[in-house]
Amino acid sequence: MPKRNLTFNFVSSVKEPGEYFDANERGRGLLLRVFKSGHKRWELRYRFAGKIRRYHIGYFPDLGLKDARDELSSLKKDIRSGVDPQGEKVRSRYTTENMTFRELASVFEKEYLKRLKESTKRDYRSRINRHLVPAFGPMLLSEIQRGHIRRLLKPMAEKKPMHANRVQAVLSKMFSFALQEEFTTNHPVKGMSKYGKETRRDRYYAKEEIRALWSAFEQQGEPIRSLLKVLLLTGQRLGETSRMKWSDIDTTRSLWVMPKDETKAGRSHTIPIVGQVKHILEALHQITGQYDYVFTSPMKNDRPVADFKGAVARIRDIDECPDDFRI
């Protein structure tokens, strides 16, 4: 990144898009960002709570070089006293009267989800984007009441009580975050009872059913065919298995080393690759070995396969296969 003692003449005349750090002692941390459009913006690059952050100071020529350095000096004093300029800017933008749920979702992702492991982030994002934002997006946080939440969760709980409870838990976490950050004084989920009774669904396949399922797996295209076989043989979770990468496989020791960010427990997990599993993966490597993911989607470039509804429906329709088959 170019670094030079910024002068008024340089700032006025520079046209090459890029970022130019101020080498002047007074301007340490100040940078000039030049856009393709020709706009020029002053920014402060600083470290706070172990993270590199940026704060937009203003635009040139509305804010000159001297004024930008003066503002920089003031901001650095705030940082030394424990104030995060960018964090305060976000908080001052929202009051208890004007923050919408969609805006909360955006801030929640940037400030809260970054602390979580990747698999948990995916779960949160899925429930927020599929259910909560569509239901409450334009509503002000102060407007959302328990009645609104019940109307969302009750139909969901009639079919999938565990899923409804997870959505409710995510919503509660979001309102707790908003309360903590003083975006709202409203917490309609607090003290709200769970919706629906969570019952564990145990299902054990007889040997004849397993034979029928294996035969049905053989009729599926790759990589679904191999994925279903590996799931049956290893007993691992669908999400973690479908995101398996070739780099996770230790061929020397015949082990699948699952990274801690991919496991539900947040701990690294090791699974032996032996017998049929080893043969299945060796054969699949001829098809997807050039990609990162073992079970690469045929529809999305170098992404793991993620749509299983069609395969489940086809398998249920096959004679001898259990009509309640679930992955």
Coordinates of C-alpha atoms in Angstrom, one line a residue:
M1 CA 0.0 0.0 0.0
P2 CA 1.6 3.4 -1.0
K3 CA 2.9 5.5 1.9
R4 CA 4.0 9.0 1.6
N5 CA 4.0 12.4 3.4
L6 CA 0.7 13.6 2.1
T7 CA 0.5 17.2 0.9
F8 CA -2.3 19.4 -0.3
N9 CA -1.0 19.4 -3.8
F10 CA -0.7 15.6 -3.9
V11 CA -4.2 15.0 -2.4
S12 CA -5.7 17.5 -4.9
S13 CA -4.0 16.0 -8.0
V14 CA -3.9 12.2 -7.3
K15 CA -6.2 10.3 -9.6
E16 CA -4.9 6.7 -9.4
P17 CA -7.5 4.6 -7.4
G18 CA -6.0 3.2 -4.3
E19 CA -5.2 3.8 -0.7
Y20 CA -2.4 6.2 0.4
F21 CA -1.1 6.1 4.0
D22 CA 0.0 9.4 5.5
A23 CA 3.7 9.1 6.5
N24 CA 3.6 12.3 8.4
E25 CA 4.0 11.8 12.2
R26 CA 0.8 13.8 12.8
G27 CA -1.0 11.6 10.3
R28 CA 0.0 8.2 11.5
G29 CA -3.1 5.9 10.9
L30 CA -4.6 8.3 8.4
L31 CA -5.2 7.2 4.8
L32 CA -6.6 8.7 1.7
R33 CA -8.8 6.4 -0.3
V34 CA -9.2 7.3 -3.9
F35 CA -12.2 5.7 -5.8
K36 CA -12.5 5.0 -9.5
S37 CA -15.3 7.5 -9.5
G38 CA -12.7 10.2 -8.5
H39 CA -14.1 10.6 -4.9
K40 CA -11.5 10.9 -2.2
R41 CA -12.3 9.8 1.4
W42 CA -10.3 10.2 4.6
E43 CA -10.2 7.1 6.8
L44 CA -8.6 6.1 10.1
R45 CA -7.1 2.6 10.3
Y46 CA -6.7 1.5 13.9
R47 CA -6.6 -1.4 16.2
F48 CA -9.3 -1.9 18.9
A49 CA -9.8 -5.0 21.1
G50 CA -7.3 -6.9 19.0
K51 CA -9.1 -6.2 15.7
I52 CA -8.1 -3.9 12.8
R53 CA -10.9 -1.5 12.1
R54 CA -11.7 1.5 9.9
Y55 CA -13.5 4.7 10.5
H56 CA -14.7 7.1 7.8
I57 CA -13.6 10.6 8.7
G58 CA -14.9 12.6 5.8
Y59 CA -14.5 13.4 2.1
F60 CA -11.9 15.7 0.4
P61 CA -12.2 18.6 -0.5
D62 CA -15.0 19.2 2.1
L63 CA -12.5 18.1 4.7
G64 CA -9.0 19.4 4.0
L65 CA -5.7 17.7 4.9
K66 CA -5.1 19.8 8.0
D67 CA -8.7 19.3 9.3
A68 CA -8.4 15.5 8.6
R69 CA -5.2 15.4 10.7
D70 CA -6.9 17.4 13.5
E71 CA -9.9 15.0 13.5
L72 CA -7.5 12.1 13.5
S73 CA -5.7 13.4 16.6
S74 CA -9.1 13.7 18.4
L75 CA -10.1 10.2 17.4
K76 CA -6.8 8.7 18.6
K77 CA -7.3 10.3 22.0
D78 CA -10.8 8.6 22.2
I79 CA -9.2 5.2 21.3
R80 CA -6.6 5.6 24.0
S81 CA -9.3 6.2 26.5
G82 CA -11.2 3.0 25.5
V83 CA -13.7 4.4 23.0
D84 CA -14.2 2.6 19.7
P85 CA -15.1 5.2 17.1
Q86 CA -16.7 2.8 14.6
G87 CA -18.6 1.0 17.3
E88 CA -20.0 4.3 18.6
K89 CA -20.9 5.4 15.1
V90 CA -23.0 2.3 14.6
R91 CA -24.7 2.8 18.0
S92 CA -25.4 6.5 17.5
R93 CA -27.1 5.6 14.2
Y94 CA -29.8 3.6 16.0
T95 CA -32.0 4.7 18.9
T96 CA -34.7 2.8 20.7
E97 CA -37.2 4.5 18.3
N98 CA -35.8 3.9 14.8
M99 CA -34.0 0.5 14.5
T100 CA -35.7 -2.0 12.3
F101 CA -35.3 -5.8 12.7
R102 CA -33.5 -6.0 9.3
E103 CA -31.0 -3.5 10.6
L104 CA -30.6 -5.4 13.8
A105 CA -29.9 -8.6 11.7
S106 CA -27.1 -6.8 9.8
V107 CA -25.4 -5.5 13.0
F108 CA -25.9 -8.8 14.8
E109 CA -24.1 -10.7 12.0
K110 CA -21.2 -8.2 12.0
E111 CA -20.7 -7.9 15.7
Y112 CA -22.1 -11.1 17.3
L113 CA -21.8 -13.9 14.8
K114 CA -18.1 -13.3 14.1
R115 CA -17.5 -14.7 17.6
L116 CA -19.1 -18.1 16.8
K117 CA -17.6 -21.1 15.0
E118 CA -18.5 -21.5 11.4
S119 CA -21.1 -24.3 11.7
T120 CA -23.0 -22.2 14.3
K121 CA -22.8 -19.1 12.1
R122 CA -24.4 -21.1 9.3
D123 CA -27.3 -22.3 11.6
Y124 CA -27.9 -18.7 12.8
R125 CA -27.8 -17.2 9.3
S126 CA -30.2 -19.8 8.0
R127 CA -32.8 -19.2 10.6
I128 CA -32.4 -15.4 10.5
N129 CA -32.6 -15.2 6.7
R130 CA -35.2 -17.9 6.1
H131 CA -37.7 -17.1 8.9
L132 CA -37.0 -14.0 11.0
V133 CA -36.1 -11.3 8.5
P134 CA -39.0 -12.3 6.1
A135 CA -41.4 -12.1 9.1
F136 CA -40.1 -9.0 10.9
G137 CA -37.7 -7.2 8.5
P138 CA -39.3 -3.8 8.2
M139 CA -40.8 -3.7 11.7
L140 CA -39.2 -1.5 14.4
L141 CA -37.8 -3.4 17.3
S142 CA -40.2 -1.5 19.6
E143 CA -43.2 -2.7 17.5
I144 CA -42.5 -6.5 17.7
Q145 CA -44.7 -8.1 20.4
R146 CA -45.3 -11.7 21.5
G147 CA -48.3 -12.0 19.4
H148 CA -46.2 -11.5 16.3
I149 CA -43.8 -14.1 17.4
R150 CA -46.5 -16.6 18.3
R151 CA -48.1 -16.2 14.8
L152 CA -44.7 -17.1 13.3
L153 CA -43.8 -20.0 15.6
K154 CA -47.1 -21.8 16.2
P155 CA -47.6 -23.2 12.6
M156 CA -44.0 -24.1 12.6
A157 CA -44.2 -25.9 15.9
E158 CA -47.1 -28.0 14.7
K159 CA -44.8 -29.8 12.2
K160 CA -41.4 -29.2 13.6
P161 CA -41.4 -28.3 17.3
M162 CA -37.6 -28.6 17.7
H163 CA -37.0 -26.3 14.7
A164 CA -39.5 -23.8 16.1
N165 CA -37.7 -23.8 19.4
R166 CA -34.3 -23.2 17.7
V167 CA -35.8 -20.2 15.7
Q168 CA -37.2 -18.8 19.0
A169 CA -33.8 -19.2 20.7
V170 CA -32.0 -17.3 17.9
L171 CA -34.6 -14.5 18.1
S172 CA -34.2 -14.3 21.9
K173 CA -30.4 -14.1 21.4
M174 CA -30.9 -11.2 18.9
F175 CA -33.1 -9.2 21.3
S176 CA -30.7 -9.8 24.2
F177 CA -27.9 -8.4 22.0
A178 CA -30.1 -5.4 21.0
L179 CA -30.9 -4.8 24.7
Q180 CA -27.2 -5.0 25.7
E181 CA -26.2 -2.6 22.9
E182 CA -29.1 -0.2 23.9
F183 CA -30.7 -0.5 20.5
T184 CA -34.1 -1.2 22.2
T185 CA -35.7 -1.6 25.6
N186 CA -38.1 -4.2 24.2
H187 CA -37.5 -8.0 24.7
P188 CA -40.7 -9.8 23.7
V189 CA -39.1 -13.2 23.8
K190 CA -37.8 -13.0 27.4
G191 CA -39.7 -15.5 29.6
M192 CA -41.6 -16.9 26.6
S193 CA -42.3 -20.6 27.0
K194 CA -41.0 -23.0 24.3
Y195 CA -43.4 -23.9 21.5
G196 CA -44.3 -27.6 21.1
K197 CA -43.0 -30.6 22.9
E198 CA -39.7 -31.9 21.6
T199 CA -39.8 -35.6 21.2
R200 CA -36.9 -37.7 20.0
R201 CA -37.7 -39.7 16.9
D202 CA -35.9 -43.1 17.1
R203 CA -35.9 -45.2 14.0
Y204 CA -33.9 -48.4 13.5
Y205 CA -33.8 -50.0 10.1
A206 CA -34.1 -53.8 9.8
K207 CA -31.5 -55.7 7.7
E208 CA -33.9 -56.0 4.8
E209 CA -34.6 -52.3 4.8
I210 CA -30.8 -51.5 4.8
R211 CA -30.4 -53.8 1.8
A212 CA -33.2 -52.0 0.0
L213 CA -31.8 -48.6 0.9
W214 CA -28.3 -49.5 -0.3
S215 CA -29.8 -50.7 -3.6
A216 CA -31.7 -47.4 -3.8
F217 CA -28.5 -45.4 -3.1
E218 CA -26.9 -47.2 -6.1
Q219 CA -29.6 -45.7 -8.3
Q220 CA -28.7 -42.1 -7.4
G221 CA -26.3 -39.9 -9.2
E222 CA -23.0 -38.7 -7.8
P223 CA -22.1 -37.4 -5.4
I224 CA -25.4 -38.1 -3.6
R225 CA -24.8 -41.8 -4.1
S226 CA -21.5 -41.9 -2.3
L227 CA -22.6 -39.4 0.4
L228 CA -25.6 -41.6 1.4
K229 CA -23.4 -44.6 1.6
V230 CA -20.7 -42.9 3.7
L231 CA -23.5 -41.6 6.0
L232 CA -24.9 -45.1 6.5
L233 CA -21.4 -46.6 7.1
T234 CA -20.0 -43.9 9.4
G235 CA -23.1 -42.7 11.3
Q236 CA -21.8 -39.1 11.1
R237 CA -24.0 -36.0 10.8
L238 CA -25.3 -35.0 7.3
G239 CA -24.1 -31.3 7.5
E240 CA -20.6 -32.2 8.7
T241 CA -20.2 -35.1 6.2
S242 CA -21.5 -33.1 3.2
R243 CA -18.9 -30.4 3.9
M244 CA -16.0 -32.9 4.0
K245 CA -12.9 -31.6 2.2
W246 CA -10.2 -33.6 0.5
S247 CA -7.7 -31.7 2.6
D248 CA -9.4 -33.1 5.8
I249 CA -8.4 -36.7 4.8
D250 CA -5.2 -38.1 6.0
T251 CA -4.4 -40.7 3.4
T252 CA -1.3 -41.9 5.2
R253 CA -3.2 -42.9 8.4
S254 CA -6.5 -43.5 6.7
L255 CA -8.3 -40.9 8.8
W256 CA -10.9 -38.2 8.3
V257 CA -9.9 -35.3 10.6
M258 CA -12.9 -33.1 11.0
P259 CA -11.9 -29.5 11.9
K260 CA -13.3 -28.2 15.2
D261 CA -15.1 -25.3 13.3
E262 CA -17.2 -28.0 11.4
T263 CA -18.3 -30.0 14.5
K264 CA -21.4 -29.4 16.6
A265 CA -19.3 -29.8 19.8
G266 CA -16.7 -27.4 18.6
R267 CA -13.9 -30.0 19.0
S268 CA -11.8 -31.7 16.3
H269 CA -13.1 -35.2 15.5
T270 CA -11.3 -38.1 13.9
I271 CA -13.1 -40.9 12.0
P272 CA -11.3 -43.9 10.6
I273 CA -11.5 -44.4 6.9
V274 CA -11.6 -48.2 6.4
G275 CA -13.3 -50.9 4.4
Q276 CA -16.1 -49.8 2.1
V277 CA -15.7 -46.1 3.1
K278 CA -12.1 -46.1 1.8
H279 CA -13.1 -47.7 -1.5
I280 CA -16.1 -45.3 -2.0
L281 CA -13.9 -42.2 -1.4
E282 CA -11.1 -43.5 -3.7
A283 CA -13.6 -44.0 -6.5
L284 CA -15.2 -40.6 -5.9
H285 CA -11.8 -38.9 -6.0
Q286 CA -11.7 -39.7 -9.7
I287 CA -14.8 -37.4 -10.1
T288 CA -14.4 -34.6 -7.6
G289 CA -10.7 -34.8 -6.7
Q290 CA -9.9 -31.5 -8.4
Y291 CA -12.3 -29.6 -6.2
D292 CA -12.0 -28.7 -2.5
Y293 CA -15.1 -30.6 -1.4
V294 CA -15.4 -34.4 -1.5
F295 CA -19.1 -34.2 -2.2
T296 CA -19.0 -31.3 -4.6
S297 CA -22.3 -30.0 -6.0
P298 CA -22.8 -30.6 -9.7
M299 CA -24.8 -27.4 -9.9
K300 CA -22.6 -24.9 -7.9
N301 CA -18.9 -24.5 -8.7
D302 CA -16.7 -26.0 -5.9
R303 CA -19.5 -25.9 -3.3
P304 CA -20.7 -28.9 -1.3
V305 CA -23.9 -30.6 -2.3
A306 CA -26.8 -29.1 -0.3
D307 CA -30.1 -30.2 -1.8
F308 CA -31.2 -33.6 -0.6
K309 CA -35.0 -33.4 -0.9
G310 CA -35.2 -34.9 -4.4
A311 CA -33.0 -37.9 -3.5
V312 CA -35.2 -38.5 -0.4
A313 CA -38.4 -38.4 -2.4
R314 CA -37.0 -40.8 -5.1
I315 CA -35.8 -43.3 -2.5
R316 CA -39.1 -43.3 -0.7
D317 CA -40.9 -44.1 -4.0
I318 CA -38.8 -47.2 -4.6
D319 CA -40.4 -50.5 -3.8
E320 CA -39.1 -52.2 -0.6
C321 CA -37.7 -48.9 0.7
P322 CA -39.3 -47.5 3.9
D323 CA -41.7 -44.6 3.0
D324 CA -40.5 -42.8 6.2
F325 CA -36.9 -42.7 5.1
R326 CA -34.9 -39.7 6.4
I327 CA -31.3 -39.0 5.9

